[in-house]
PDB file of C-alpha atoms and ligand atoms in Angstrom:
ATOM      1  CA  MET A   4     -41.803   3.938-122.066  1.00 81.00           C
ATOM      2  CA  ASP A   5     -44.687   3.932-124.104  1.00 93.00           C
ATOM      3  CA  LYS A   6     -44.182   4.775-127.990  1.00 96.00           C
ATOM      4  CA  ALA A   7     -45.885   8.225-127.650  1.00 95.00           C
ATOM      5  CA  ALA A   8     -43.575   9.286-124.759  1.00 96.00           C
ATOM      6  CA  LEU A   9     -40.524   7.567-127.127  1.00 97.00           C
ATOM      7  CA  TYR A  10     -41.552   9.482-130.255  1.00 98.00           C
ATOM      8  CA  ALA A  11     -41.979  12.959-128.203  1.00 98.00           C
ATOM      9  CA  GLU A  12     -38.247  12.348-126.737  1.00 98.00           C
ATOM     10  CA  VAL A  13     -36.986  11.320-130.194  1.00 98.00           C
ATOM     11  CA  ASN A  14     -38.687  14.144-132.260  1.00 98.00           C
ATOM     12  CA  ALA A  15     -37.695  16.916-129.343  1.00 98.00           C
ATOM     13  CA  GLN A  16     -34.149  15.704-130.384  1.00 98.00           C
ATOM     14  CA  LEU A  17     -34.804  16.050-134.088  1.00 98.00           C
ATOM     15  CA  ALA A  18     -36.298  19.483-133.455  1.00 98.00           C
ATOM     16  CA  ALA A  19     -33.450  20.805-131.473  1.00 97.00           C
ATOM     17  CA  LEU A  20     -30.793  19.266-133.961  1.00 97.00           C
ATOM     18  CA  PHE A  21     -32.739  20.949-137.160  1.00 97.00           C
ATOM     19  CA  ALA A  22     -32.872  24.423-134.989  1.00 96.00           C
ATOM     20  CA  GLU A  23     -29.352  24.732-135.652  1.00 92.00           C
ATOM     21  CA  GLU A  24     -29.151  23.652-139.469  1.00 97.00           C
ATOM     22  CA  THR A  25     -30.981  23.713-143.010  1.00 97.00           C
ATOM     23  CA  ASN A  26     -28.460  21.402-144.908  1.00 97.00           C
ATOM     24  CA  GLY A  27     -31.064  18.672-146.146  1.00 97.00           C
ATOM     25  CA  LEU A  28     -28.130  16.176-146.308  1.00 97.00           C
ATOM     26  CA  ALA A  29     -26.781  16.681-143.118  1.00 97.00           C
ATOM     27  CA  ASN A  30     -30.202  16.697-141.520  1.00 98.00           C
ATOM     28  CA  ALA A  31     -31.444  13.472-143.335  1.00 98.00           C
ATOM     29  CA  ALA A  32     -28.156  11.629-142.025  1.00 98.00           C
ATOM     30  CA  ASN A  33     -28.460  12.954-138.103  1.00 98.00           C
ATOM     31  CA  MET A  34     -32.155  11.867-138.728  1.00 98.00           C
ATOM     32  CA  CYS A  35     -31.183   8.452-139.402  1.00 98.00           C
ATOM     33  CA  ALA A  36     -28.889   8.372-136.711  1.00 98.00           C
ATOM     34  CA  VAL A  37     -31.613   9.542-133.853  1.00 98.00           C
ATOM     35  CA  LEU A  38     -34.332   7.197-135.080  1.00 98.00           C
ATOM     36  CA  CYS A  39     -32.103   3.966-135.787  1.00 98.00           C
ATOM     37  CA  HIS A  40     -30.411   4.205-132.477  1.00 97.00           C
ATOM     38  CA  GLY A  41     -33.200   5.912-130.459  1.00 97.00           C
ATOM     39  CA  LEU A  42     -36.340   3.517-131.408  1.00 98.00           C
ATOM     40  CA  PRO A  43     -35.897  -0.099-130.627  1.00 97.00           C
ATOM     41  CA  HIS A  44     -36.202  -3.407-133.123  1.00 97.00           C
ATOM     42  CA  LEU A  45     -35.094  -1.962-136.401  1.00 98.00           C
ATOM     43  CA  ASN A  46     -32.398  -2.892-138.789  1.00 97.00           C
ATOM     44  CA  TRP A  47     -32.667  -0.005-141.423  1.00 97.00           C
ATOM     45  CA  VAL A  48     -33.609   3.407-141.236  1.00 98.00           C
ATOM     46  CA  GLY A  49     -33.211   5.551-144.681  1.00 98.00           C
ATOM     47  CA  PHE A  50     -34.223   7.853-147.081  1.00 98.00           C
ATOM     48  CA  TYR A  51     -35.183   7.744-151.027  1.00 98.00           C
ATOM     49  CA  PHE A  52     -35.496  10.989-152.605  1.00 98.00           C
ATOM     50  CA  ILE A  53     -37.152  11.647-156.208  1.00 97.00           C
ATOM     51  CA  GLN A  54     -34.696  12.171-158.851  1.00 96.00           C
ATOM     52  CA  GLY A  55     -35.671  12.033-162.441  1.00 94.00           C
ATOM     53  CA  GLY A  56     -38.913  10.489-161.693  1.00 95.00           C
ATOM     54  CA  GLU A  57     -37.470   7.449-159.398  1.00 97.00           C
ATOM     55  CA  LEU A  58     -36.531   7.068-155.905  1.00 98.00           C
ATOM     56  CA  VAL A  59     -32.704   7.245-155.360  1.00 98.00           C
ATOM     57  CA  LEU A  60     -31.129   6.227-152.077  1.00 98.00           C
ATOM     58  CA  GLY A  61     -30.072   9.252-149.704  1.00 98.00           C
ATOM     59  CA  PRO A  62     -28.556   8.856-146.175  1.00 98.00           C
ATOM     60  CA  PHE A  63     -29.246   5.588-144.473  1.00 98.00           C
ATOM     61  CA  GLN A  64     -28.256   3.441-141.367  1.00 98.00           C
ATOM     62  CA  GLY A  65     -28.305  -0.327-141.860  1.00 97.00           C
ATOM     63  CA  LYS A  66     -26.832  -3.178-144.666  1.00 96.00           C
ATOM     64  CA  VAL A  67     -25.975  -2.103-148.308  1.00 96.00           C
ATOM     65  CA  ALA A  68     -29.633  -0.886-149.978  1.00 96.00           C
ATOM     66  CA  CYS A  69     -31.185  -1.025-153.545  1.00 95.00           C
ATOM     67  CA  VAL A  70     -29.834   2.397-154.986  1.00 97.00           C
ATOM     68  CA  ARG A  71     -32.910   3.083-157.713  1.00 97.00           C
ATOM     69  CA  ILE A  72     -36.677   2.087-157.034  1.00 97.00           C
ATOM     70  CA  ALA A  73     -39.143   2.948-159.892  1.00 97.00           C
ATOM     71  CA  LEU A  74     -42.396   4.596-158.690  1.00 97.00           C
ATOM     72  CA  GLY A  75     -44.845   1.793-157.769  1.00 96.00           C
ATOM     73  CA  ARG A  76     -42.240  -0.834-156.983  1.00 96.00           C
ATOM     74  CA  GLY A  77     -41.820  -2.668-153.684  1.00 97.00           C
ATOM     75  CA  VAL A  78     -43.097  -0.601-150.607  1.00 98.00           C
ATOM     76  CA  CYS A  79     -41.298   2.701-150.762  1.00 98.00           C
ATOM     77  CA  GLY A  80     -42.298   3.113-154.473  1.00 98.00           C
ATOM     78  CA  ALA A  81     -45.862   2.224-153.445  1.00 97.00           C
ATOM     79  CA  ALA A  82     -45.781   4.710-150.797  1.00 98.00           C
ATOM     80  CA  ALA A  83     -44.541   7.597-153.001  1.00 98.00           C
ATOM     81  CA  GLN A  84     -46.772   6.620-155.528  1.00 97.00           C
ATOM     82  CA  ARG A  85     -49.853   6.875-153.501  1.00 97.00           C
ATOM     83  CA  GLY A  86     -48.494   9.559-151.521  1.00 97.00           C
ATOM     84  CA  GLU A  87     -49.559   7.172-148.243  1.00 97.00           C
ATOM     85  CA  THR A  88     -47.743   6.131-145.404  1.00 98.00           C
ATOM     86  CA  LEU A  89     -47.779   2.284-145.744  1.00 98.00           C
ATOM     87  CA  ILE A  90     -47.587  -0.102-142.697  1.00 98.00           C
ATOM     88  CA  VAL A  91     -46.512  -3.974-144.149  1.00 98.00           C
ATOM     89  CA  PRO A  92     -46.690  -6.194-140.908  1.00 98.00           C
ATOM     90  CA  ASP A  93     -45.046  -9.221-142.885  1.00 97.00           C
ATOM     91  CA  VAL A  94     -42.827  -8.016-145.795  1.00 97.00           C
ATOM     92  CA  HIS A  95     -43.397 -11.467-147.165  1.00 95.00           C
ATOM     93  CA  GLU A  96     -47.043 -10.741-147.886  1.00 95.00           C
ATOM     94  CA  PHE A  97     -46.444  -7.811-149.781  1.00 94.00           C
ATOM     95  CA  PRO A  98     -46.488  -8.227-153.433  1.00 89.00           C
ATOM     96  CA  GLY A  99     -43.172  -7.060-155.195  1.00 89.00           C
ATOM     97  CA  HIS A 100     -41.258  -6.108-151.882  1.00 91.00           C
ATOM     98  CA  ILE A 101     -37.606  -5.763-152.174  1.00 91.00           C
ATOM     99  CA  ALA A 102     -35.308  -7.247-149.813  1.00 89.00           C
ATOM    100  CA  CYS A 103     -32.440  -5.569-148.976  1.00 86.00           C
ATOM    101  CA  ASP A 104     -31.500  -7.106-145.928  1.00 87.00           C
ATOM    102  CA  VAL A 105     -33.162 -10.610-145.587  1.00 91.00           C
ATOM    103  CA  ALA A 106     -33.513  -9.965-141.834  1.00 92.00           C
ATOM    104  CA  SER A 107     -36.216  -7.898-142.342  1.00 94.00           C
ATOM    105  CA  ARG A 108     -39.461  -8.892-141.347  1.00 96.00           C
ATOM    106  CA  SER A 109     -41.855  -5.887-141.380  1.00 98.00           C
ATOM    107  CA  GLU A 110     -41.481  -2.437-142.714  1.00 98.00           C
ATOM    108  CA  LEU A 111     -42.983   1.318-142.347  1.00 98.00           C
ATOM    109  CA  VAL A 112     -42.912   3.754-145.292  1.00 98.00           C
ATOM    110  CA  VAL A 113     -43.826   7.571-144.643  1.00 98.00           C
ATOM    111  CA  PRO A 114     -43.812   9.572-147.847  1.00 98.00           C
ATOM    112  CA  LEU A 115     -42.310  13.096-147.658  1.00 98.00           C
ATOM    113  CA  LEU A 116     -45.187  15.471-148.598  1.00 97.00           C
ATOM    114  CA  GLN A 117     -44.678  18.924-149.354  1.00 94.00           C
ATOM    115  CA  ASN A 118     -47.389  21.140-150.756  1.00 93.00           C
ATOM    116  CA  GLY A 119     -49.281  17.906-152.187  1.00 92.00           C
ATOM    117  CA  GLN A 120     -45.741  16.696-153.599  1.00 95.00           C
ATOM    118  CA  VAL A 121     -43.961  13.800-152.679  1.00 97.00           C
ATOM    119  CA  LEU A 122     -40.272  14.665-152.456  1.00 98.00           C
ATOM    120  CA  GLY A 123     -39.213  11.092-151.507  1.00 98.00           C
ATOM    121  CA  VAL A 124     -39.789   8.645-148.400  1.00 98.00           C
ATOM    122  CA  LEU A 125     -38.566   7.457-145.384  1.00 98.00           C
ATOM    123  CA  ASP A 126     -38.218   3.737-144.575  1.00 98.00           C
ATOM    124  CA  LEU A 127     -38.001   1.705-141.509  1.00 98.00           C
ATOM    125  CA  ASP A 128     -37.243  -1.771-141.699  1.00 98.00           C
ATOM    126  CA  SER A 129     -37.369  -4.153-138.350  1.00 98.00           C
ATOM    127  CA  PRO A 130     -36.162  -8.171-138.109  1.00 98.00           C
ATOM    128  CA  GLU A 131     -39.685  -8.476-135.799  1.00 98.00           C
ATOM    129  CA  LEU A 132     -43.084  -9.208-137.580  1.00 98.00           C
ATOM    130  CA  ALA A 133     -45.674  -6.296-137.078  1.00 98.00           C
ATOM    131  CA  ARG A 134     -43.214  -4.282-135.447  1.00 98.00           C
ATOM    132  CA  PHE A 135     -44.860  -0.967-136.716  1.00 98.00           C
ATOM    133  CA  ASP A 136     -48.259   0.737-135.335  1.00 98.00           C
ATOM    134  CA  ALA A 137     -50.323   3.698-135.712  1.00 97.00           C
ATOM    135  CA  ALA A 138     -48.084   5.331-132.950  1.00 98.00           C
ATOM    136  CA  ASP A 139     -45.318   4.800-134.897  1.00 98.00           C
ATOM    137  CA  CYS A 140     -47.031   6.158-137.950  1.00 98.00           C
ATOM    138  CA  ASP A 141     -48.050   9.495-136.208  1.00 98.00           C
ATOM    139  CA  GLY A 142     -44.587   9.684-134.473  1.00 98.00           C
ATOM    140  CA  LEU A 143     -42.585   9.281-137.568  1.00 98.00           C
ATOM    141  CA  GLN A 144     -45.292  11.497-139.531  1.00 98.00           C
ATOM    142  CA  GLN A 145     -44.336  14.209-137.385  1.00 98.00           C
ATOM    143  CA  SER A 146     -40.663  13.338-137.433  1.00 98.00           C
ATOM    144  CA  CYS A 147     -40.916  14.131-141.090  1.00 98.00           C
ATOM    145  CA  SER A 148     -42.863  17.347-141.113  1.00 98.00           C
ATOM    146  CA  LEU A 149     -39.947  18.691-138.756  1.00 98.00           C
ATOM    147  CA  PHE A 150     -37.500  17.560-141.216  1.00 98.00           C
ATOM    148  CA  LEU A 151     -39.200  18.980-144.358  1.00 98.00           C
ATOM    149  CA  GLN A 152     -40.136  22.316-141.992  1.00 97.00           C
ATOM    150  CA  HIS A 153     -36.120  22.762-141.472  1.00 96.00           C
ATOM    151  CA  SER A 154     -34.352  21.439-144.458  1.00 97.00           C
ATOM    152  CA  ASP A 155     -33.266  22.678-147.632  1.00 96.00           C
ATOM    153  CA  LEU A 156     -33.739  19.662-150.091  1.00 96.00           C
ATOM    154  CA  THR A 157     -32.649  21.548-153.156  1.00 92.00           C
ATOM    155  CA  ARG A 158     -29.690  19.700-153.896  1.00 90.00           C
ATOM    156  CA  LEU A 159     -31.132  16.031-153.063  1.00 93.00           C
ATOM    157  CA  LEU A 160     -33.980  16.545-155.863  1.00 93.00           C
ATOM    158  CA  GLY A 161     -34.166  16.931-159.621  1.00 78.00           C
TER     159      GLY A 161
HETATM  160  N1  SME B  22     -37.767  -3.043-148.694  1.00 60.16           N
HETATM  161  C1  SME B  22     -38.012  -1.794-149.681  1.00 60.16           C
HETATM  162  C2  SME B  22     -36.610  -1.233-150.021  1.00 60.16           C
HETATM  163  C3  SME B  22     -35.809  -0.702-149.663  1.00 60.16           C
HETATM  164  S1  SME B  22     -34.871  -1.366-148.614  1.00 60.16           S
HETATM  165  O1  SME B  22     -35.708  -2.053-147.424  1.00 60.16           O
HETATM  166  C4  SME B  22     -33.814  -0.886-147.596  1.00 60.16           C
HETATM  167  C5  SME B  22     -39.403  -1.939-150.548  1.00 60.16           C
HETATM  168  O2  SME B  22     -39.974  -2.732-150.815  1.00 60.16           O
HETATM  169  O3  SME B  22     -39.339  -0.506-151.031  1.00 60.16           O
END
């Protein structure tokens, strides 16, 4: 199956889940499970939400992760500060990359943008070099839009 078809399937599953629920914590947790089990070659999928001006770990699937990340630090902090999706083909080449799982070789981070404001990030790690491309970027930005449209994040932000 090509990536566009895979993301169409995964995002249809997310839309169906979110149609039944608006709890932001529950939707974030289920989104991690759908992505982690539905997409190949990943070793970490999770959320960070902005609290007190820094990124704080939210629901995830994978190994224990760094809990707090300052804006501008690592791939997640850079994506949140710039409000831009970042694709890092080789994390060892990214200055300041934060290694939570030594198996991670490439990474994609999508900022959660609502009305021009960054609320957090979705972070995906892969044990493969250059795992992520423009099709992943499009598919995951769509996943994040669905999540933001249907989820009440009031209790996750601060
Ligand atoms: N690698 C990320 C930190 C989060 S973990 O990968 C789960 C970064 O550099 O921001």
